[in-house]
PDB file of C-alpha atoms in Angstrom:
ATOM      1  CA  UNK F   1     -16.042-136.712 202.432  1.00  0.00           C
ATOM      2  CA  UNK F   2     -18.130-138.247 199.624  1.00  0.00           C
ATOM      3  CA  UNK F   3     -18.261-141.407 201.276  1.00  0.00           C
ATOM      4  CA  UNK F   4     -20.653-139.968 204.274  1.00  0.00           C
ATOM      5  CA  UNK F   5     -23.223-139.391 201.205  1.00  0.00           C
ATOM      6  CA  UNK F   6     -24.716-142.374 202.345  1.00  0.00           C
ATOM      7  CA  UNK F   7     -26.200-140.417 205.824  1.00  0.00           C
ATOM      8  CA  UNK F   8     -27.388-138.001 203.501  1.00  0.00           C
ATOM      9  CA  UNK F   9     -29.447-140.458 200.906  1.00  0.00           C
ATOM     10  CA  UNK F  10     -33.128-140.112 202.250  1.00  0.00           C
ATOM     11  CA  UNK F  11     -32.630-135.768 201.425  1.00  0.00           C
ATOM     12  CA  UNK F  12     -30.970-136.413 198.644  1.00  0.00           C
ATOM     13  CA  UNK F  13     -33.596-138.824 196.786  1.00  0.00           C
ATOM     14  CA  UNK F  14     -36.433-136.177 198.231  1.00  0.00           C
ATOM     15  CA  UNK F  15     -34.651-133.780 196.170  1.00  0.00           C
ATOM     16  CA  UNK F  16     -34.809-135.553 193.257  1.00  0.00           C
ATOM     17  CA  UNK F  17     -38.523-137.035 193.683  1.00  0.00           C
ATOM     18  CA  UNK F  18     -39.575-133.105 194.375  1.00  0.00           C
ATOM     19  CA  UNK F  19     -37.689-131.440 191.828  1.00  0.00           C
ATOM     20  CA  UNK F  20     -35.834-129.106 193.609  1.00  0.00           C
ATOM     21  CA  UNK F  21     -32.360-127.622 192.104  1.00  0.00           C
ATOM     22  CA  UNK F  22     -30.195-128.496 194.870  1.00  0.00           C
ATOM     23  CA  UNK F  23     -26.336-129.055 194.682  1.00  0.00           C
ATOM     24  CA  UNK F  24     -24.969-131.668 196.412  1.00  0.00           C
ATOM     25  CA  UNK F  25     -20.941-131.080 196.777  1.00  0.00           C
ATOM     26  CA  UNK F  26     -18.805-133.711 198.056  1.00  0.00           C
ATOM     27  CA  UNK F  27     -14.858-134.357 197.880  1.00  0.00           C
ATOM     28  CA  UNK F  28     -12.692-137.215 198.303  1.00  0.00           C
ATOM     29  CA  UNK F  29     -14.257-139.155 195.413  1.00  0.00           C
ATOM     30  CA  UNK F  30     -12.436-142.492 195.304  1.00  0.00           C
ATOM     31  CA  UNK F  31      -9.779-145.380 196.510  1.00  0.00           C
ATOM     32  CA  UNK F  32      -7.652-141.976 195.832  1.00  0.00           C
ATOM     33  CA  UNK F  33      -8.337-140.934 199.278  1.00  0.00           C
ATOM     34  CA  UNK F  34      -5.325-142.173 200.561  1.00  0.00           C
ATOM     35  CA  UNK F  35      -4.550-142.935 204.229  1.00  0.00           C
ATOM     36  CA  UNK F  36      -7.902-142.742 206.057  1.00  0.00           C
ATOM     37  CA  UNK F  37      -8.156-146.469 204.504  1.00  0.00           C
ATOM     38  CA  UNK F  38     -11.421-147.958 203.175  1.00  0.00           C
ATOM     39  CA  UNK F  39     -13.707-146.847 205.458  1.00  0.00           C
ATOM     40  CA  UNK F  40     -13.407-143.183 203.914  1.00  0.00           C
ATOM     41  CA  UNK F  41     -12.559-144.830 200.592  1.00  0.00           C
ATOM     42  CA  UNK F  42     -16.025-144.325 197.965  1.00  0.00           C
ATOM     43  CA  UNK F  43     -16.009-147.336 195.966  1.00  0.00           C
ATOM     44  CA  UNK F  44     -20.073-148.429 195.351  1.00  0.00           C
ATOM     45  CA  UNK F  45     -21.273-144.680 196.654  1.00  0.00           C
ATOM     46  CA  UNK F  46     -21.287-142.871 193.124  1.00  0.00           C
ATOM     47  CA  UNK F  47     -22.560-145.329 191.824  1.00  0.00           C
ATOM     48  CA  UNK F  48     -25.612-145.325 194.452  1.00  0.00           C
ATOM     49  CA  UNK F  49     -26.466-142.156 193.925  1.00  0.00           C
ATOM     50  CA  UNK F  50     -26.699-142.525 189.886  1.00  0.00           C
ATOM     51  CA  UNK F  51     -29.309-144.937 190.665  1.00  0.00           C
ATOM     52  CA  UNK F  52     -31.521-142.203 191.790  1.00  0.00           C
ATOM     53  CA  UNK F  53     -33.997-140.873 189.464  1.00  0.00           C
ATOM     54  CA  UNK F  54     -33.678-137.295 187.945  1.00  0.00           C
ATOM     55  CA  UNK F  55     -30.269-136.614 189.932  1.00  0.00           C
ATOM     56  CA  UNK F  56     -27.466-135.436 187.690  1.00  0.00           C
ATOM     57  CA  UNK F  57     -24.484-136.940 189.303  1.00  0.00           C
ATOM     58  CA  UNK F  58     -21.241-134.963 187.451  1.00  0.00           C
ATOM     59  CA  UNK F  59     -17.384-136.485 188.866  1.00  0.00           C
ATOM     60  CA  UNK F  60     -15.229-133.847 186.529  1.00  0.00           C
ATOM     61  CA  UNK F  61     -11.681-134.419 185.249  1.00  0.00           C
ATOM     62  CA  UNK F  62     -10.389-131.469 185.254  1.00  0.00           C
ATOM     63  CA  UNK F  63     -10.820-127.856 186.300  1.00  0.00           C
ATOM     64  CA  UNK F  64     -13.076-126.954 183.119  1.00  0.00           C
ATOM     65  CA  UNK F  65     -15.005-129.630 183.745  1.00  0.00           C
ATOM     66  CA  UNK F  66     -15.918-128.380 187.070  1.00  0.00           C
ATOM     67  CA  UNK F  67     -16.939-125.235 186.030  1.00  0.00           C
ATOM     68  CA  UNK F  68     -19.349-126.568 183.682  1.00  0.00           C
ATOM     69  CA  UNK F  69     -20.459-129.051 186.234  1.00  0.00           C
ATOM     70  CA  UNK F  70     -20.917-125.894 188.527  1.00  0.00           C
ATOM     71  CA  UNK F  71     -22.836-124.273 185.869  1.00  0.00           C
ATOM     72  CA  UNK F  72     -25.405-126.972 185.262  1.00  0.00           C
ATOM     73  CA  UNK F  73     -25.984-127.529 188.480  1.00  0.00           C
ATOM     74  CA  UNK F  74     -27.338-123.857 189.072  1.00  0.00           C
ATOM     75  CA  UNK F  75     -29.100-123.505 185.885  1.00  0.00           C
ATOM     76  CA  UNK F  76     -31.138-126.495 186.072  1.00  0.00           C
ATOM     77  CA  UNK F  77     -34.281-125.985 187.283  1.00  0.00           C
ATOM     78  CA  UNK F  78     -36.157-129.914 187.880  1.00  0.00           C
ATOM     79  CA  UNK F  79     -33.809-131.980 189.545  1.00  0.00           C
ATOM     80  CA  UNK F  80     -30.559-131.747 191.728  1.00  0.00           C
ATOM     81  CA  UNK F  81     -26.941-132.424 190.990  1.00  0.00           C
ATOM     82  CA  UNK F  82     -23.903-133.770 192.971  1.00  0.00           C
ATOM     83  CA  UNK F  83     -20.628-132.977 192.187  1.00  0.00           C
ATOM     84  CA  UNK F  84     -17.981-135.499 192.840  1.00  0.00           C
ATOM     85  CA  UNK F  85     -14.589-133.815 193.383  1.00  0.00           C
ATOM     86  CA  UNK F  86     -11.392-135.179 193.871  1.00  0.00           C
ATOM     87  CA  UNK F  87      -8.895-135.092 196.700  1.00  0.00           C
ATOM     88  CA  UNK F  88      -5.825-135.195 194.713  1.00  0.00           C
ATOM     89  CA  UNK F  89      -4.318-133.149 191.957  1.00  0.00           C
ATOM     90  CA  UNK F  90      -5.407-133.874 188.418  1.00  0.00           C
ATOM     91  CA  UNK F  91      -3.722-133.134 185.289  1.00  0.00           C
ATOM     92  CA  UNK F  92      -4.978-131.044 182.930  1.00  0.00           C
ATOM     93  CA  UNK F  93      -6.237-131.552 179.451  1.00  0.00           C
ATOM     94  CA  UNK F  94      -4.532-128.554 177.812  1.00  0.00           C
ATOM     95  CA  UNK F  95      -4.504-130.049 174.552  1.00  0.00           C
ATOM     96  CA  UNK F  96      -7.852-129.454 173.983  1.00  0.00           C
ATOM     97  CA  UNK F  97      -9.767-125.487 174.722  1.00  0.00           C
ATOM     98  CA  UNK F  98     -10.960-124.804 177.873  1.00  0.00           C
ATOM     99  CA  UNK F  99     -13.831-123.666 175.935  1.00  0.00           C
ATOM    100  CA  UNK F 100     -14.272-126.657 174.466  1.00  0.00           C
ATOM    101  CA  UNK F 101     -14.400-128.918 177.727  1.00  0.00           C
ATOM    102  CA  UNK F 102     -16.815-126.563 179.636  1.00  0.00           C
ATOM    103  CA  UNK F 103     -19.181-126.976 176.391  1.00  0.00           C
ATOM    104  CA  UNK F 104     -18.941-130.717 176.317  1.00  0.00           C
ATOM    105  CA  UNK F 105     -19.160-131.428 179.668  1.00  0.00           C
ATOM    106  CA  UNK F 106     -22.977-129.328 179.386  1.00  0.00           C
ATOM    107  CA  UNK F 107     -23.647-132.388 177.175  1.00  0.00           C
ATOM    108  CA  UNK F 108     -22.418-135.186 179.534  1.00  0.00           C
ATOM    109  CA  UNK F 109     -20.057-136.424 177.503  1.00  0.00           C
ATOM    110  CA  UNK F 110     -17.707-135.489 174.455  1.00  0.00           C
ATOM    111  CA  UNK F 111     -14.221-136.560 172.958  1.00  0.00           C
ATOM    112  CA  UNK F 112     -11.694-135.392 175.201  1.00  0.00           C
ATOM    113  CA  UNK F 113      -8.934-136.565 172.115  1.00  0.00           C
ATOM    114  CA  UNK F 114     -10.134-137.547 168.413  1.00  0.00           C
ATOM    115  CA  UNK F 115      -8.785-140.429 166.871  1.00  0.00           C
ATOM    116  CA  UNK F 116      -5.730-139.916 164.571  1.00  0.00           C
ATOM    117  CA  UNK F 117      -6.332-142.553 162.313  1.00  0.00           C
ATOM    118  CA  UNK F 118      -9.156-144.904 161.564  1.00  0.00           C
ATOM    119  CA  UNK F 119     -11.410-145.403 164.380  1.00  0.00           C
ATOM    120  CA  UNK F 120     -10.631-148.790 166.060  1.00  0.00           C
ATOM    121  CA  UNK F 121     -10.811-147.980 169.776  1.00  0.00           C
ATOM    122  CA  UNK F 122     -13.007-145.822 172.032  1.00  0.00           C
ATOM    123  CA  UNK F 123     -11.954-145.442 175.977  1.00  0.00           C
ATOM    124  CA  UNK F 124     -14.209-144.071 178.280  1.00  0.00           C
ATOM    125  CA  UNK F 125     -13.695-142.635 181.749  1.00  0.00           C
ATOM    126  CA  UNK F 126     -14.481-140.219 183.885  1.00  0.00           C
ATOM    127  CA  UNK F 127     -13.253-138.211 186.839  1.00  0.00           C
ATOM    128  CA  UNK F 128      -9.291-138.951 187.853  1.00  0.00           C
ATOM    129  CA  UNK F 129      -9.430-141.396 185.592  1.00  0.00           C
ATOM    130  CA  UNK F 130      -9.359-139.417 182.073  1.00  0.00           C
ATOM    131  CA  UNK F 131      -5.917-138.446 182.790  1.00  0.00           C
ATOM    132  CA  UNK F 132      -4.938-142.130 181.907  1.00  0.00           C
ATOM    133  CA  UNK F 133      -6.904-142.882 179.629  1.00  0.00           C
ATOM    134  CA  UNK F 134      -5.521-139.970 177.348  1.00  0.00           C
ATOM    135  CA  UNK F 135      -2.242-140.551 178.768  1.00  0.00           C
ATOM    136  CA  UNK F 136      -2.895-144.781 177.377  1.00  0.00           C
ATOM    137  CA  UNK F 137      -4.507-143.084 173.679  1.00  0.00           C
ATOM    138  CA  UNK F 138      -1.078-140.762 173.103  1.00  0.00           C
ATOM    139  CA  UNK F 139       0.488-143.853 171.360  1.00  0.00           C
ATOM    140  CA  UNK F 140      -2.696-145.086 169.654  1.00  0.00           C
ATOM    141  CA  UNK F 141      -3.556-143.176 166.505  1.00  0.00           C
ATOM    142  CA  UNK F 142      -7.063-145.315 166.575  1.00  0.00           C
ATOM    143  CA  UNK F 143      -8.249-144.411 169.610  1.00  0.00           C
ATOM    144  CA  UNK F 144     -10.653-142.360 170.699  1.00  0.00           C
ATOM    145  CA  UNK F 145     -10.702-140.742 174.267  1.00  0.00           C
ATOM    146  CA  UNK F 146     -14.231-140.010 175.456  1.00  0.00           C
ATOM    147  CA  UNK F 147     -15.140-138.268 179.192  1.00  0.00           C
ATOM    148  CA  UNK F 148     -17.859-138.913 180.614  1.00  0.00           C
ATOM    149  CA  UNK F 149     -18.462-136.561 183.358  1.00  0.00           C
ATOM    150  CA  UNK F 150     -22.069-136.905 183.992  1.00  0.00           C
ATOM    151  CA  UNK F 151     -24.105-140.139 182.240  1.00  0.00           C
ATOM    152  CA  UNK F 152     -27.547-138.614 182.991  1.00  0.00           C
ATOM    153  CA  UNK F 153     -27.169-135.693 181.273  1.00  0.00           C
ATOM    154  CA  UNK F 154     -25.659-137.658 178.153  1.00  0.00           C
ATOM    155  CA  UNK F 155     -28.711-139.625 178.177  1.00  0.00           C
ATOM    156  CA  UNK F 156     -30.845-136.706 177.654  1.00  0.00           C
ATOM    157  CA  UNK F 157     -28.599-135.413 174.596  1.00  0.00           C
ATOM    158  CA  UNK F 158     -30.222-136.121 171.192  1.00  0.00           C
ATOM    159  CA  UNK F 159     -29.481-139.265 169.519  1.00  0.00           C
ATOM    160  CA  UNK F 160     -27.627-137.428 166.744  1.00  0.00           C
ATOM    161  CA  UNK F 161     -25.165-135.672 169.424  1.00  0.00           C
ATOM    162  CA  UNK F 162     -24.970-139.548 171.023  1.00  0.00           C
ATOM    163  CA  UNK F 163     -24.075-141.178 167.585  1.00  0.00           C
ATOM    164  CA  UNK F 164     -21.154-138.732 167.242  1.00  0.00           C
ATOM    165  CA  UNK F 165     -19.443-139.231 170.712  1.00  0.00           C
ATOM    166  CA  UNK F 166     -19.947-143.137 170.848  1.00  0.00           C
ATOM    167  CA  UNK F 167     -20.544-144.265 167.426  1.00  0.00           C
ATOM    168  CA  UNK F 168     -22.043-147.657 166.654  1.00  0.00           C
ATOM    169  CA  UNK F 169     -19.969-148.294 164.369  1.00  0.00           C
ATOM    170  CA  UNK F 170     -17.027-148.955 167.230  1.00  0.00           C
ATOM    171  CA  UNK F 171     -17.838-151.662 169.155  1.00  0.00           C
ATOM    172  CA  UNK F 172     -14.228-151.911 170.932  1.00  0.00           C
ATOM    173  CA  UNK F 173     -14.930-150.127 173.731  1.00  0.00           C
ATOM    174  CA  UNK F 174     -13.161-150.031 177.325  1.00  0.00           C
ATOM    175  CA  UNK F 175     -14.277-147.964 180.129  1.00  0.00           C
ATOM    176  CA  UNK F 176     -12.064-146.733 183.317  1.00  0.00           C
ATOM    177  CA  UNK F 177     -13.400-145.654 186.950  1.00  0.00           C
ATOM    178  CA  UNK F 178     -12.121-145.805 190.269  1.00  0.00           C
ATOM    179  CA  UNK F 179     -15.412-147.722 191.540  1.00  0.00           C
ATOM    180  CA  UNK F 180     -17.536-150.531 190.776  1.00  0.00           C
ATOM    181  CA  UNK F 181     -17.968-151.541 186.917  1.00  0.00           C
ATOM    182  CA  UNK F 182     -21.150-152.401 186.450  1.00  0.00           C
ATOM    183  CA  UNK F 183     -22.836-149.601 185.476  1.00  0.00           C
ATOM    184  CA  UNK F 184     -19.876-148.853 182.951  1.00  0.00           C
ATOM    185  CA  UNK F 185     -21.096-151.944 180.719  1.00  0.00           C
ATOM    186  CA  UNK F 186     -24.118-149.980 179.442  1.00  0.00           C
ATOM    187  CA  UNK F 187     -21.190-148.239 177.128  1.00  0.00           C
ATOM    188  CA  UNK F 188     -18.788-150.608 176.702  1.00  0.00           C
ATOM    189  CA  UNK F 189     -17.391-154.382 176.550  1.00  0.00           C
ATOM    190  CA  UNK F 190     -14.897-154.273 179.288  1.00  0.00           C
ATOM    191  CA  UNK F 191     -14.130-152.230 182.355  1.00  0.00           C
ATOM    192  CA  UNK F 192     -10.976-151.049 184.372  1.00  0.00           C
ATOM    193  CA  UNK F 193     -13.075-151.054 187.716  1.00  0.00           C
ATOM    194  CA  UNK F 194     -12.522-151.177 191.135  1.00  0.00           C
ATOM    195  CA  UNK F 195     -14.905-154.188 193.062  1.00  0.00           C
ATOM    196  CA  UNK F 196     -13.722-154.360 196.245  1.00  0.00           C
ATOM    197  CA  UNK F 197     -12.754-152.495 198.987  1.00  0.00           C
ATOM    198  CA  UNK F 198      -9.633-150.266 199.345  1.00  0.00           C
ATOM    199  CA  UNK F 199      -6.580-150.299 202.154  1.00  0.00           C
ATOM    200  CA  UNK F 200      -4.725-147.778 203.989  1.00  0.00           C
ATOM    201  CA  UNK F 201      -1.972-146.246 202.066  1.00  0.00           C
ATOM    202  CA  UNK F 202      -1.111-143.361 199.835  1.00  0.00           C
ATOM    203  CA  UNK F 203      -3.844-142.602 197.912  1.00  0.00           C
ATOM    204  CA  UNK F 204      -1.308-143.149 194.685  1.00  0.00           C
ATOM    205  CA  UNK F 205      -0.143-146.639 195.351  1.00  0.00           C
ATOM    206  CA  UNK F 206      -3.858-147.398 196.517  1.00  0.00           C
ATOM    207  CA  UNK F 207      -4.722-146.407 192.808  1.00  0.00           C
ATOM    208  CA  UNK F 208      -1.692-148.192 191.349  1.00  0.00           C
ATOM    209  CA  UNK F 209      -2.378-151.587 193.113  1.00  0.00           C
ATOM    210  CA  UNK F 210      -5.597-151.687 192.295  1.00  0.00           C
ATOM    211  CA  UNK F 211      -5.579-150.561 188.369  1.00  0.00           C
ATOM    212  CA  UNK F 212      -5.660-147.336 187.859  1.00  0.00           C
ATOM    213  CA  UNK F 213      -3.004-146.180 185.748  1.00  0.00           C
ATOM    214  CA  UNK F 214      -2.085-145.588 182.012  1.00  0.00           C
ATOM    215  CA  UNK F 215       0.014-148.588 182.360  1.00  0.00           C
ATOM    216  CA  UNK F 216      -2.580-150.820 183.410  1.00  0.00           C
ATOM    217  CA  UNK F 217      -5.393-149.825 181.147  1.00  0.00           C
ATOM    218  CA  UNK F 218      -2.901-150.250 178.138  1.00  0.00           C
ATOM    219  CA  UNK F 219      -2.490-153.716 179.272  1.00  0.00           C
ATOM    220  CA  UNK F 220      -6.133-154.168 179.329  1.00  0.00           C
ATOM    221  CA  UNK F 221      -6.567-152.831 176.071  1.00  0.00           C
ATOM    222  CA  UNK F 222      -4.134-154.896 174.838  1.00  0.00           C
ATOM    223  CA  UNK F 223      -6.401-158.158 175.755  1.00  0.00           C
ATOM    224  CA  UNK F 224      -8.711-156.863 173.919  1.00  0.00           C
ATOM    225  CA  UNK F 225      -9.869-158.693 169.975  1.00  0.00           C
TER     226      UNK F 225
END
């Protein structure tokens, strides 16, 4: 369970200060967890640990994702990663390669669905969450869907690679996690976040009541100038 990370921070950060390729695998990722209720509910904890210098923190969409997340994670050779995993069943981008998704989630980030149309609109998430946010962009030829899988290893792209994910030239931006928003507003104007704890239910009406879903992030976009 992700959430028990915390008893594990002091190794963790020493892996990171001494460089040593570790991977960290946890599941159970979010508010998604369901019935165990919020004390087995991550909602600050991936953010804590992508606080940490020179830790690659991946949480992947999708089952391609994972793969490449697996893949960086034992091919790096100065830092450790964590992978983030999900308790519940995602759905699968199928639109796009499989190829495709493994190579752009090497990078940290790529577009998970191009714009149609003029670019007016670029929504980021990450983990369960990309689901609805391509699942919000199907009826938007503007939008652009970008995952986000791991932020530190987008950082260390080139600025060129950077420019052509999250252009500067689209400032409409809206980002989508099942945890706390703040670090989300690096990237974009507003966040779908989750700040506060969860409650003991289902781990899909948990993610309902508290904003996660297509239908709630296109009523956030819809706010939005």
């Amino acid at each position: 369970f992700f959430v028990f990370s915390d008893y594990m921070k002091p190794v963790i950060r020493l892996s990171a200060l001494m460089e040593i390729p570790t991977c960290w695998i946890f599941t159970h990722d979010s508010i998604g967890v369901g019935e165990d209720g919020p004390t087995h509910q991550p909602v600050e904890t991936v953010s804590g640990l992508r606080v940490i210098p020179n830790l690659d923190v991946f949480r992947p969409s999708d089952a391609e994702e994972t793969v490449a997340a697996y893949v960086s994670s034992v091919t790096r050779k100065d830092g450790p990663t964590a992978l983030i995993l999900s308790r519940q069943n995602l759905d699968q981008n199928t639109d796009m390669p499989a190829q495709a998704r493994r190579e752009g989630s090497l990078k940290g980030a790529y577009v998970a669905k191009a714009e149609t149309a003029d670019l007016d609109l670029i929504i980021i998430a990450t983990g369960s969450e990309v689901q609805h946010a391509l699942a919000a962009a199907k009826d938007m030829p503007g939008a652009r869907v970008v995952s986000m899988p791991c932020m530190e290893l987008y950082e260390r792209q080139s600025d060129d690679y950077k420019e052509t994910v999250l252009p500067s030239t689209c400032t409409k931006r809206i980002a989508m996690e099942a945890g706390v928003s703040d670090p989300w507003y690096k990237y974009a104007s507003k966040v779908v976040g989750v700040d506060r704890f969860g409650f003991s239910a289902p781990g899909d009406i948990v993610m309902a009541e508290l904003g996660m879903s297509a239908d709630n992030l296109s009523s956030e976009i819809a706010t939005m100038n």
